[in-house]
Amino acid sequence: MLRVRVWRGLGPLCRGGQLSPWRRTQSRTAAGSGSVSTDLSGIYPPIATPFTPEEDVDYGKLEGNLRKYAKIPFRGLVVQGSNGEYPYLTEEERVEVVKAVRRSLPTDKLLMAGSGCESTRATVQLTDKMAAAGADVVLVVTPCFYKGKMDGRALTRHFTKVADSSPVPVVLYSVPANTGLELPLDAVVQLSRHPNIVGLKDSGGDISRIGLIVHKTKAQDFQVLAGSAGFLMAAYSVGAVGGVCALANVLGRELCELESLCVSGRWEEARGLQQRLIEPNAAVTRKLGVPALKQAMEWFGFHGGACRSPLQPLTEAETLQLRSDFTSSGWL
Amino acid sequence: MLRVRVWRGLGPLCRGGQLSPWRRTQSRTAAGSGSVSTDLSGIYPPIATPFTPEEDVDYGKLEGNLRKYAKIPFRGLVVQGSNGEYPYLTEEERVEVVKAVRRSLPTDKLLMAGSGCESTRATVQLTDKMAAAGADVVLVVTPCFYKGKMDGRALTRHFTKVADSSPVPVVLYSVPANTGLELPLDAVVQLSRHPNIVGLKDSGGDISRIGLIVHKTKAQDFQVLAGSAGFLMAAYSVGAVGGVCALANVLGRELCELESLCVSGRWEEARGLQQRLIEPNAAVTRKLGVPALKQAMEWFGFHGGACRSPLQPLTEAETLQLRSDFTSSGWL
Amino acid sequence: MLRVRVWRGLGPLCRGGQLSPWRRTQSRTAAGSGSVSTDLSGIYPPIATPFTPEEDVDYGKLEGNLRKYAKIPFRGLVVQGSNGEYPYLTEEERVEVVKAVRRSLPTDKLLMAGSGCESTRATVQLTDKMAAAGADVVLVVTPCFYKGKMDGRALTRHFTKVADSSPVPVVLYSVPANTGLELPLDAVVQLSRHPNIVGLKDSGGDISRIGLIVHKTKAQDFQVLAGSAGFLMAAYSVGAVGGVCALANVLGRELCELESLCVSGRWEEARGLQQRLIEPNAAVTRKLGVPALKQAMEWFGFHGGACRSPLQPLTEAETLQLRSDFTSSGWL
Amino acid sequence: MLRVRVWRGLGPLCRGGQLSPWRRTQSRTAAGSGSVSTDLSGIYPPIATPFTPEEDVDYGKLEGNLRKYAKIPFRGLVVQGSNGEYPYLTEEERVEVVKAVRRSLPTDKLLMAGSGCESTRATVQLTDKMAAAGADVVLVVTPCFYKGKMDGRALTRHFTKVADSSPVPVVLYSVPANTGLELPLDAVVQLSRHPNIVGLKDSGGDISRIGLIVHKTKAQDFQVLAGSAGFLMAAYSVGAVGGVCALANVLGRELCELESLCVSGRWEEARGLQQRLIEPNAAVTRKLGVPALKQAMEWFGFHGGACRSPLQPLTEAETLQLRSDFTSSGWL
């Protein structure tokens, strides 16, 4: 499992003889000298955003959750991932939430902030703001509205521009269930050569694709994170280094335990644990979504609460289904 | 073809005894007294947004286009539809473009402004701003990021809240090619009963669905607009009253001619014209998208130009394909 | 509306100087001399196959239905379309049913028999048998199991081989809801030039595509039939000449009335009738399928009955839904 | 890894007090007494069917391949899987090919024969014939033509009837890339309780689903086989017991080596091998299909040759692509 990596020499320095922005600040995330890269390996909850009854961000509840997460051996937190309802926040709110998390988060934990927007220029600007707000790494989702035109060419240019100007390392983010498109494998491989692109969060769950991406990016400093707990063990088996898992908001300790079993090669034990996590994971992701994640958080002692509209609270039948998906695997 | 409609009396007045916001300003769009509704029937180009080489909005070129559109018998203009690259504009830019169009547009032309955002609260706020900027009607797209949760229940509540508070009438907007979801038929029928929801722009092109929506909303003041020129005649045949067609940015006069033939029952003539419009329409929509629309605009004397990134200019091969799709039908 | 067409001269005669098989028998379907082609225009029910309680073909009930259909001004019957459960019949049964229909059917009615199989050789053989059994025309569905490989090249070769050897004219059949693939438009246009391919049954319902096919095959003797009653009027509006409609098994007279209104240009009257047919049509096709079609046939005085397994009878809730879809439009 | 299992007692004996057909012959596949079940664990090539230039089955070439496969430590062979072009064979050919394989195959190798048809009655009959022809186990694909009606209820009844009457154990087969539908998880779990249903070949590749199926069928004698080499290691990691892999026709020894590494817990070594197999596997399955599989077989010393029409030979560009996908991973 790669934990430290060395820059491949000249890269961006050659582009005009000046340090590019990402170069200037990389020492922030590196252990010592400028020659090592950000180690992404480990488990991250893509944290939920609690709201007040008036649908404003509830910073008090957010900090309550952060205090509890601080006791779990996460590698860091993802702020403004899909589960953070980022498309429902204003740009100001998105930055403000990152600042709030930064204040609470120990410096040895990685803060990965979602900075993706539909346009390249907006993504570049928000990436700057996120870095200024304290993000160690940015997570940049594929633009998706004009999905018919978001081919490898368009996406490669988009991510290259963003990475060229980003003060912090960039993690690519492919989440077809929400965006309706998958970042093409060839684009991932090409982008993996960019010195400021350090990894991919893949939420599509096509395990052959994940294995092939690991294989084809071996020569690069490039790390793959599973985007869901349902295929976390399988992703480890083919070479992923961690996971950004909605379920970590609820069963974070258990997911860190699964990580530990996989990393130490205790596959038999890992298998049993992984199997019990699949159904609850499906419940809080593709089956019932963010409202279910927030409901489950309440059951496990975290602040969840309602989503912003148009996301609706679970119906009674959905709540029963959710509960059943946790109890049948022995979690409740 | 419905041209005037009468409010069904009490509706929103009953909700607390006060005039709701949409009530106050409805005289703006009505011909005379407060008892008639907005007539949507006719052709609208969903106008493109020209940009400078630095990707800023080019208001000079925009006005150049508007001057040319003024000579075509459109019912009005759609500003900030999908072809206006609205997801790539900031909220300020979206409002500013509407203001600019309002300044140029004769008052007998309808200004339909896209005010849809992902969250309900943002949509409510932008709807207010669009009305203040001079929109006669707002066009509200289905939120789509959490598509797995955007069922009839969620979408009905979303559109109801927006329509409850909107100072101007609301047109629903279903565009599955971009959003990955279709506004469910039952939700459309239920929403058609809201006194401040006056119609639907349907870009999905399922002509059975369009016919059924017309049928099931007959008792309401509800008008259906075809969302693409490819099925405009077919939509008229089953009861639509007009079209919002990307191709109207290029062949606006011809689409108004097609409207006229359909409305006057000259179906044989309409058929020949419709058939020749399908291939160029496909080229500037699903095949090659907004960059192709803007390229074709250049060929026909309008300002098109480049899109905002990540939308890329056409490749040479795509440009040839586009040209061929116009020449093979005799338009170039 | 094209009712007679002239062969484009040499065609197959040039292929080696001999009459090809399809040439020999074309007088069968032509009005007089060998110089006119098969007129497909009109309405066809794709007839259902009644079964005994032991799931054997019930020829008595089949003939009962045929006697009733004889009183309706259909252009002919489609035997072994999707609604005939042809994939559940053996090859012998498929041929036997065609023979039975031929015995009952007046010679001025067209018998269009489904002869499509997965392999080209099986389709060629069954086509021969269907012609020998009395089919005037064969309807050949796209092979679909290896859908990833069934591109325009493969399908063009398949249909060309079948048409080259078929003793009777061939109608192409594209039904994506069942096959998971659509016969590509370019392949349709290319195949339309084959002298023994006379038309297309398009069940996909993409009305822009249907209009474009009509437009691009204008120079050929090629006729397009709508594959469902839901978009029959719209298809007529863009140039189709008829329809093969599951619903014609139930409301055949009404569909012939709709045809008559469209053909005579009485669009306003047609519209009202078309709109009332959409919901019952959806019920017996995409919503509830063949079991619903057969249930509805029972209500309207025809023999429907159970399907072969694995198709299941409707549940009670489905039966209620089906009934409601007929009553809400005033048909029951 | 389960290798022996005990019948759950009464099951079918209770259904009327007689031995059901499957009961009578189960000793055929059991090691000793009637109390143990068929062990499916291991690797199987779903063998290709060689044809003569006239597209007849080439039994000589088939036996040539079988002689070579005999030297590879496969668990057995799958005859008439998707890669055997079974939808293009007549029923007689399907049975004849199984007989031919049985004659060549050592008795310690499992012969799993595809006996799925669209109708339940045809599947029951062919299953009988396959057992009589020497199949140890039948592989039964989901019927798929009426995909809108092939829900859990219909599929559960179909497979139950087939398993009730089958003289040999049944393996379920879900292959959405070809059928356009996935056997629902709940149906799999319910069917796993049938004493004559011993496993599932899952070609969909959703690794969360595979893990959950293993988890939910733990209490049953039910074994899951990966349906493709691309996710073989991941499937082992979550509890599958083997794989039916197209690529085993080409790189059979390597896949058996991968099996061995996974079963013995040597995951690091397995990972490297798995990664190198993904790209060639994709080439001979979803990218280029059966024609590519047969072309690659030629390169590796087996008889491949052409497919039956409408499957076409690879184009030159496709052949180059295929070759590149094998060379880039070091296999050629």
Short mmCIF file of N, CA, C and O in Angstrom, two decimals, chain B residues 48-65 89 93 97 100 303-304 308:
data_model
loop_
_atom_site.label_atom_id
_atom_site.label_comp_id
_atom_site.label_asym_id
_atom_site.label_seq_id
_atom_site.Cartn_x
_atom_site.Cartn_y
_atom_site.Cartn_z
N ALA B 48 -29.34 31.66 -27.12
CA ALA B 48 -27.98 31.35 -26.72
C ALA B 48 -27.36 32.56 -26.05
O ALA B 48 -27.81 33.69 -26.25
N THR B 49 -26.34 32.33 -25.24
CA THR B 49 -25.63 33.42 -24.57
C THR B 49 -24.27 33.60 -25.25
O THR B 49 -23.41 32.72 -25.13
N PRO B 50 -24.07 34.72 -25.96
CA PRO B 50 -22.75 34.93 -26.58
C PRO B 50 -21.71 35.32 -25.52
O PRO B 50 -22.04 35.99 -24.55
N PHE B 51 -20.50 34.85 -25.75
CA PHE B 51 -19.41 35.19 -24.82
C PHE B 51 -18.28 35.88 -25.55
O PHE B 51 -18.09 35.70 -26.76
N THR B 52 -17.52 36.68 -24.82
CA THR B 52 -16.28 37.27 -25.35
C THR B 52 -15.21 36.18 -25.37
O THR B 52 -15.40 35.11 -24.78
N PRO B 53 -14.10 36.46 -26.00
CA PRO B 53 -13.01 35.47 -25.99
C PRO B 53 -12.56 35.12 -24.57
O PRO B 53 -12.01 34.04 -24.35
N GLU B 54 -12.81 36.01 -23.62
CA GLU B 54 -12.44 35.72 -22.21
C GLU B 54 -13.57 35.00 -21.48
O GLU B 54 -13.54 34.85 -20.25
N GLU B 55 -14.58 34.60 -22.21
CA GLU B 55 -15.71 33.86 -21.64
C GLU B 55 -16.63 34.71 -20.77
O GLU B 55 -17.38 34.18 -19.96
N ASP B 56 -16.55 36.05 -20.94
CA ASP B 56 -17.55 36.89 -20.27
C ASP B 56 -18.77 37.03 -21.17
O ASP B 56 -18.66 36.88 -22.39
N VAL B 57 -19.92 37.35 -20.58
CA VAL B 57 -21.11 37.55 -21.39
C VAL B 57 -20.89 38.74 -22.33
O VAL B 57 -20.43 39.79 -21.89
N ASP B 58 -21.20 38.56 -23.58
CA ASP B 58 -21.00 39.62 -24.57
C ASP B 58 -22.37 40.26 -24.86
O ASP B 58 -23.12 39.80 -25.71
N TYR B 59 -22.67 41.31 -24.12
CA TYR B 59 -23.99 41.93 -24.22
C TYR B 59 -24.22 42.59 -25.56
O TYR B 59 -25.34 42.68 -26.04
N GLY B 60 -23.14 43.07 -26.18
CA GLY B 60 -23.28 43.68 -27.49
C GLY B 60 -23.77 42.67 -28.52
O GLY B 60 -24.73 42.93 -29.27
N LYS B 61 -23.15 41.52 -28.52
CA LYS B 61 -23.57 40.48 -29.46
C LYS B 61 -24.98 39.98 -29.14
O LYS B 61 -25.76 39.67 -30.03
N LEU B 62 -25.27 39.90 -27.86
CA LEU B 62 -26.62 39.49 -27.46
C LEU B 62 -27.65 40.42 -28.07
O LEU B 62 -28.65 39.99 -28.66
N GLU B 63 -27.41 41.72 -27.96
CA GLU B 63 -28.38 42.67 -28.49
C GLU B 63 -28.45 42.63 -30.01
O GLU B 63 -29.51 42.83 -30.60
N GLY B 64 -27.31 42.34 -30.61
CA GLY B 64 -27.33 42.15 -32.07
C GLY B 64 -28.28 41.03 -32.46
O GLY B 64 -29.09 41.17 -33.39
N ASN B 65 -28.21 39.94 -31.75
CA ASN B 65 -29.14 38.83 -32.03
C ASN B 65 -30.59 39.25 -31.79
O ASN B 65 -31.48 38.93 -32.58
N LEU B 89 -23.62 30.07 -15.77
CA LEU B 89 -23.67 31.49 -15.39
C LEU B 89 -23.84 31.60 -13.88
O LEU B 89 -24.45 30.73 -13.25
N GLU B 93 -25.22 36.90 -13.19
CA GLU B 93 -25.25 36.92 -14.65
C GLU B 93 -26.62 36.50 -15.19
O GLU B 93 -27.11 37.07 -16.16
N VAL B 97 -28.63 39.07 -17.61
CA VAL B 97 -28.99 38.75 -19.00
C VAL B 97 -30.50 38.96 -19.22
O VAL B 97 -30.93 39.50 -20.24
N ALA B 100 -31.14 42.61 -19.59
CA ALA B 100 -30.70 43.11 -20.90
C ALA B 100 -31.72 42.75 -21.98
O ALA B 100 -32.04 43.56 -22.85
N HIS B 303 -24.94 35.92 -33.97
CA HIS B 303 -23.73 35.77 -33.17
C HIS B 303 -23.83 34.49 -32.35
O HIS B 303 -24.71 34.36 -31.51
N GLY B 304 -22.95 33.56 -32.61
CA GLY B 304 -22.92 32.33 -31.82
C GLY B 304 -21.67 32.32 -30.98
O GLY B 304 -21.67 32.74 -29.84
N ARG B 308 -18.89 28.55 -22.91
CA ARG B 308 -18.04 28.51 -21.73
C ARG B 308 -17.50 27.11 -21.55
O ARG B 308 -18.18 26.13 -21.87
#
